[in-house]
Coordinates of C-alpha atoms in Angstrom, one line a residue:
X925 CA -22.8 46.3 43.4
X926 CA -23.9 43.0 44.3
X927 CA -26.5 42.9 42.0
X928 CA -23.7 43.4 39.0
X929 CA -21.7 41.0 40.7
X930 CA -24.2 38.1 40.7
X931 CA -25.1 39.2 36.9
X932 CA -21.3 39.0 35.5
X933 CA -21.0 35.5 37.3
X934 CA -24.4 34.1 36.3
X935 CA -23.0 35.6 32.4
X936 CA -19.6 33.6 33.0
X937 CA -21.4 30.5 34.1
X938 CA -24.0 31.1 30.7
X939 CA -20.9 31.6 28.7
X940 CA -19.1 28.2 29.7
X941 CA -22.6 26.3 29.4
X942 CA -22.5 27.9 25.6
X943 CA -19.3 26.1 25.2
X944 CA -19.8 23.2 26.0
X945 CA -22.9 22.7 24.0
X946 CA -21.0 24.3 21.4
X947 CA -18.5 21.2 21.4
X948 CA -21.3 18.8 21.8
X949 CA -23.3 19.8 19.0
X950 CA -20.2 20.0 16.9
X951 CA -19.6 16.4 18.3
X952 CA -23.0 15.4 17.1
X953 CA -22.7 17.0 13.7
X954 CA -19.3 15.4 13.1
X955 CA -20.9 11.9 14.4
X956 CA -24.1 12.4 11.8
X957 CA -21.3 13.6 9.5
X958 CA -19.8 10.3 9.5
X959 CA -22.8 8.0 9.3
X960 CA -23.8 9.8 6.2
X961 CA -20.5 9.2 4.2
X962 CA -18.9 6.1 3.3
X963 CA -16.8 4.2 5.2
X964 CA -14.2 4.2 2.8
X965 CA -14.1 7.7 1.8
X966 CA -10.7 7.8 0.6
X967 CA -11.1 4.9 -1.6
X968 CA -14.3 6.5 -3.1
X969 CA -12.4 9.7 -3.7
X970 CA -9.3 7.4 -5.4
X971 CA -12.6 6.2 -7.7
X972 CA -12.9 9.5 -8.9
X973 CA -9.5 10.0 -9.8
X974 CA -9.6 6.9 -11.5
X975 CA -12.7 8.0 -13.6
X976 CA -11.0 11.2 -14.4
X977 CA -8.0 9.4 -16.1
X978 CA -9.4 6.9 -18.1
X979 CA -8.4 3.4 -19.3
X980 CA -4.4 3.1 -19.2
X981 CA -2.9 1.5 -22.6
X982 CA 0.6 0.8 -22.3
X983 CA 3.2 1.4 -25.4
X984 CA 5.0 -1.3 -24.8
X985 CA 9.2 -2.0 -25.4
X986 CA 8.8 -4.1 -28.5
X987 CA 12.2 -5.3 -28.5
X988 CA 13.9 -8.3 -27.5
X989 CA 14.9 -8.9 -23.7
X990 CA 18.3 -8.6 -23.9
X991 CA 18.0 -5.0 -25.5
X992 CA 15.7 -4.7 -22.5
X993 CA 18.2 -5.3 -20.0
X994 CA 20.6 -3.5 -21.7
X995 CA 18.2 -0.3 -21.8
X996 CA 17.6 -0.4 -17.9
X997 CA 21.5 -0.6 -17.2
X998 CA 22.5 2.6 -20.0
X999 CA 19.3 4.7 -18.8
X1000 CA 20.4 4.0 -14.8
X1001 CA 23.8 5.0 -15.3
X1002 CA 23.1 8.0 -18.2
X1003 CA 20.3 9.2 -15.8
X1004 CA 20.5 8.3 -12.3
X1005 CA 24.3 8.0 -12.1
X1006 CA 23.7 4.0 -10.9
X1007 CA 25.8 1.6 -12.4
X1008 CA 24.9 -1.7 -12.1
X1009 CA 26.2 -5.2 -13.3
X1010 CA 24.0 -6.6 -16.8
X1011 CA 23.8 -10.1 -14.7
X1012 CA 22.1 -8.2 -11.9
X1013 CA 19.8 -6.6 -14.0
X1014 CA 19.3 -9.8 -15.7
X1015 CA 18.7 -11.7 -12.4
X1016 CA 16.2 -9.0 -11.0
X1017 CA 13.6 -9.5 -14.7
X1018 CA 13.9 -12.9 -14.3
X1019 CA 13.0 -13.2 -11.0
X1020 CA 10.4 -10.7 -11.4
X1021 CA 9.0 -13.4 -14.2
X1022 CA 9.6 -16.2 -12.0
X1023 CA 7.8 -15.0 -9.2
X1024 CA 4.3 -14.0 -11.7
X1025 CA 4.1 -17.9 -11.5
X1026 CA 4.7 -18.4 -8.1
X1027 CA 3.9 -15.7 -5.0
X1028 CA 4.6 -12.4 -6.7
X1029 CA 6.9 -11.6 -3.9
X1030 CA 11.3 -10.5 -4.3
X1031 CA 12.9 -10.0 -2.0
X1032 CA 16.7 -8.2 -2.5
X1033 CA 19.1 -9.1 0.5
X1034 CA 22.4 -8.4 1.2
X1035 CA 24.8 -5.5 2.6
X1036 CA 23.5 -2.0 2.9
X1037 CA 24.4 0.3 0.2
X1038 CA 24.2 -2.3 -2.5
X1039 CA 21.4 -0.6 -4.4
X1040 CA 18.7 -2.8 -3.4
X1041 CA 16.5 0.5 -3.2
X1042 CA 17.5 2.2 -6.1
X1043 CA 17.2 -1.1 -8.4
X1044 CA 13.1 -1.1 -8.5
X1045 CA 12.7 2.4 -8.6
X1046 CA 15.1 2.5 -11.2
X1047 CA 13.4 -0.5 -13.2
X1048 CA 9.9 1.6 -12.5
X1049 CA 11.0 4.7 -14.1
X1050 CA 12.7 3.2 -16.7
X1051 CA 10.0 1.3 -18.2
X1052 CA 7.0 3.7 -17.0
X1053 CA 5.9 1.3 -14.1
X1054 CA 4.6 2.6 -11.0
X1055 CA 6.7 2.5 -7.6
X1056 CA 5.0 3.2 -4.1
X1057 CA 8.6 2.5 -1.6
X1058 CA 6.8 1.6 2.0
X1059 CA 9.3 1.9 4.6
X1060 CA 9.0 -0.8 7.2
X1061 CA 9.1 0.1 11.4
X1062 CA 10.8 -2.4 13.6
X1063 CA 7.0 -1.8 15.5
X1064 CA 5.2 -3.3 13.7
X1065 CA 2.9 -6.6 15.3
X1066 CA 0.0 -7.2 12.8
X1067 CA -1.6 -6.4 9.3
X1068 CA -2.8 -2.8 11.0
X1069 CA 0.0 -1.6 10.6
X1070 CA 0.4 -2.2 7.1
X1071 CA -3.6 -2.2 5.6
X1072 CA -4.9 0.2 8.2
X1073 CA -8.0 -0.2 10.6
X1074 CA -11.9 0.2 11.6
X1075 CA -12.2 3.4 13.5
X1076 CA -15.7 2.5 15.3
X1077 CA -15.2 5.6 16.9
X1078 CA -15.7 8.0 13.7
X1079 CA -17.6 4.5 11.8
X1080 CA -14.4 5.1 9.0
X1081 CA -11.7 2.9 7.8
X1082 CA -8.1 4.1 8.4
X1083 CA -6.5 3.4 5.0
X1084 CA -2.8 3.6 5.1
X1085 CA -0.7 4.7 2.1
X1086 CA -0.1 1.0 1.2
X1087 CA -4.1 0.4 1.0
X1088 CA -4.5 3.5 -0.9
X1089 CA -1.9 2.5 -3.6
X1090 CA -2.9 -1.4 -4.1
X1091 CA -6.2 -0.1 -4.3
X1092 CA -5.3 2.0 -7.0
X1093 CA -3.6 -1.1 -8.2
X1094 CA -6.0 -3.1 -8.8
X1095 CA -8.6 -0.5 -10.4
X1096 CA -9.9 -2.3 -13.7
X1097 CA -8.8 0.6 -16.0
X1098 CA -4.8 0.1 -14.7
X1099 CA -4.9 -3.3 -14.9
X1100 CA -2.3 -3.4 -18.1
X1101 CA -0.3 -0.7 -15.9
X1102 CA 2.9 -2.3 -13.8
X1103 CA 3.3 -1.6 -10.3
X1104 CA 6.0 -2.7 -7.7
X1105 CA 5.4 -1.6 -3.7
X1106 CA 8.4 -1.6 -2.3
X1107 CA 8.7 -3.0 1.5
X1108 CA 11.8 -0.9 2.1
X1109 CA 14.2 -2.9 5.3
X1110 CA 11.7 -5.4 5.4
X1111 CA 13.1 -7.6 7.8
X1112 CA 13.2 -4.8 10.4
X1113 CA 10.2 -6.2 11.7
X1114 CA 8.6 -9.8 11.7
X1115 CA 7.8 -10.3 8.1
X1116 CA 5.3 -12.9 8.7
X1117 CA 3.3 -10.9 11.3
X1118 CA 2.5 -8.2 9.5
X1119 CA 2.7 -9.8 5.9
X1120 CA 1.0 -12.8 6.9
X1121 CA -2.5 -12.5 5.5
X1122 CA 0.2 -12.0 1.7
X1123 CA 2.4 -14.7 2.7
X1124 CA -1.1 -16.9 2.4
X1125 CA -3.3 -15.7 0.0
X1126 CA -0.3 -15.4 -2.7
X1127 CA 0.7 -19.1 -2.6
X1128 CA -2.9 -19.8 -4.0
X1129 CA -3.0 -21.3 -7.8
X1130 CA -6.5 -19.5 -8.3
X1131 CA -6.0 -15.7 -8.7
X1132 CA -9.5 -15.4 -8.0
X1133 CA -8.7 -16.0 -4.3
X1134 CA -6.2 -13.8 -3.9
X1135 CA -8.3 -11.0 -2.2
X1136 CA -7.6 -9.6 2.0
X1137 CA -10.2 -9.4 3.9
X1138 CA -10.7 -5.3 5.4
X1139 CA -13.6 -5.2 7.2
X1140 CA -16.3 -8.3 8.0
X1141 CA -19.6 -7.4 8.0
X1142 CA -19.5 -4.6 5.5
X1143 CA -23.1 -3.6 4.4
X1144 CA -24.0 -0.4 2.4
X1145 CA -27.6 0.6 1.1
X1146 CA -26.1 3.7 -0.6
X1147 CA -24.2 2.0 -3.8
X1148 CA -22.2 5.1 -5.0
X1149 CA -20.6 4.4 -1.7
X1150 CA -19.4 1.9 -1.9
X1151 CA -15.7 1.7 -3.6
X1152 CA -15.9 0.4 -7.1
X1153 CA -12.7 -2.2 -7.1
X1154 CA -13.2 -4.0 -3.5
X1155 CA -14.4 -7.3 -3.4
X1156 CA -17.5 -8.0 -1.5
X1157 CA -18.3 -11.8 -1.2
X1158 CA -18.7 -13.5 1.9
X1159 CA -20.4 -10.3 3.3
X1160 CA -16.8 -8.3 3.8
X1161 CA -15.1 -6.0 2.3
X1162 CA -11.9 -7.0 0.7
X1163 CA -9.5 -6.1 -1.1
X1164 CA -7.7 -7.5 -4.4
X1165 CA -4.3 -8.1 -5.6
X1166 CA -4.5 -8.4 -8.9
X1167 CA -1.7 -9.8 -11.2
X1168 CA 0.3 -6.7 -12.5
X1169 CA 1.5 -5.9 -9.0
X1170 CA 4.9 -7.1 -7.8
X1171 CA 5.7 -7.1 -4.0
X1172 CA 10.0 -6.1 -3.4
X1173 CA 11.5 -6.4 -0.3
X1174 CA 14.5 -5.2 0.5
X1175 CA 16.8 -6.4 3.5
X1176 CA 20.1 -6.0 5.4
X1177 CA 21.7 -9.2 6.8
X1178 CA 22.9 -7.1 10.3
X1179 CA 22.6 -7.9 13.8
X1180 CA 19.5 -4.6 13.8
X1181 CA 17.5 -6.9 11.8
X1182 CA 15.1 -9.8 12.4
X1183 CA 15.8 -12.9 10.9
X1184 CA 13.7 -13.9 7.4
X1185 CA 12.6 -17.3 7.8
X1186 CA 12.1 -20.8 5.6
X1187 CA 8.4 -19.7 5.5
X1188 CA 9.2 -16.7 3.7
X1189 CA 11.6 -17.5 1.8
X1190 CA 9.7 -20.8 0.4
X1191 CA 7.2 -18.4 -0.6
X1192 CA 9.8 -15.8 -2.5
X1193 CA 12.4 -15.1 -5.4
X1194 CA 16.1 -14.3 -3.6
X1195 CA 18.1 -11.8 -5.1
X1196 CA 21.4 -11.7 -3.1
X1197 CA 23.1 -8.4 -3.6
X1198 CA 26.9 -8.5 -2.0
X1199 CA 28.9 -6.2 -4.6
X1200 CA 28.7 -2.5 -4.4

């Protein structure tokens, strides 16, 4: 009896030593895993996708502005059931055209339930441009939060779905494709904490320089790695915003809000929106 005591607990004691290096080699494998694949494995997957759908050629309107305008405003309210003023619609192109020469960045302010949501996404669909709506949390410090992180832990980056989509962005075969991202209640948090690397780069007369820096020190030996549309000069990896990309914020003027400052607003086209 004690014989077939001593074996069952020596077998328990085998069992749980089996688990445990179980879960370590599975650690190992996972580590090897990760050192094997890119460090940007969802952008190289978004470069497949890319591949698969070939160069985007736009139709085009080819008619004049104001039949433009007036397109937006029937399709919103035949459609969407959104009736907006022409001015507003007017204001909202020409600030969008304003801002290609300046810092690419609107922002639509006023009270809450003015449509300063629905306006770009309506715009997007309209006229077959892309719309990615990012909403905004009042906890939010630093860039992180909004372009990801360096996981040294599993040697990956941590793309967020804003990273993902102005990756996609600025993908040389969308290039003639619009996009707007949304910043949806951006003034719920410190716009220029977490927008600040934007707030700086856009405000640059050479588009050239207009790339945000992801990780420093990027090196790859393996090329097909290595996302195609990153830029990689002074030994980082950064990303691009390219010119067919417009950056809309949207904000509340209430007490739950932060308040947008001269910096940003020297650096952006102001739509006030006060009429429901």
């Amino acid at each position: 009896a004690r014989e077939l005591e001593n074996a069952r607990v020596a077998s328990a004691a085998l069992e749980s030593l089996n688990n445990q290096l179980q879960m370590k080699l599975k650690y190992i494998s996972e580590q090897y895993k990760s050192t094997q694949e890119s460090k940007f494995k969802v952008l190289v997957d978004i470069d497949k996708d890319i591949a698969a759908q070939g160069m985007y050629n736009p139709k085009g309107f080819n008619r004049s502005l104001k039949e433009l305008c007036d397109y937006v405003r029937a399709f919103g309210s035949f459609h969407k059931r959104l009736y907006y003023s022409i001015d507003t619609i007017r204001v909202f192109f020409a600030s969008l055209a304003a801002s290609e020469k300046a810092s690419r960045l609107l922002i639509l302010q006023g009270l809450s339930g003015t449509g300063k949501s629905s306006l770009p996404r309506l715009v997007a669909e309209a006229l077959d441009v892309e719309c990615k709506v990012v909403p905004v949390q009042p906890s939010w410090r630093d860039n992180r939060e909004l372009l990801g992180y360096d996981n040294d832990f599993t040697n990956r980056y941590k793309e967020t779905d804003f990273t993902k989509f102005l990756y996609e962005v600025s993908a040389l075969p969308n290039r003639k494709k619009g996009y707007f991202i949304v910043l949806d209640e951006m003034n719920l948090a410190r716009i220029e904490y977490y927008f600040a690397d934007f707030l700086s780069v856009l405000e640059k007369p050479n588009q050239a320089e207009w790339i945000i820096p992801l990780v420093s020190g990027y090196s790859e030996l393996d090329e097909e790695q290595k996302p195609k549309y990153l830029d990689y000069s002074n030994e980082a990896a950064n990303i691009c915003v390219t010119n067919n990309v417009w950056f809309i914020g949207t904000a509340n003027n209430d007490d739950s809000t932060s308040l947008i400052t001269d910096k940003v607003y020297d650096r952006a086209q102001v739509l006030d929106m006060d009429d429901r």
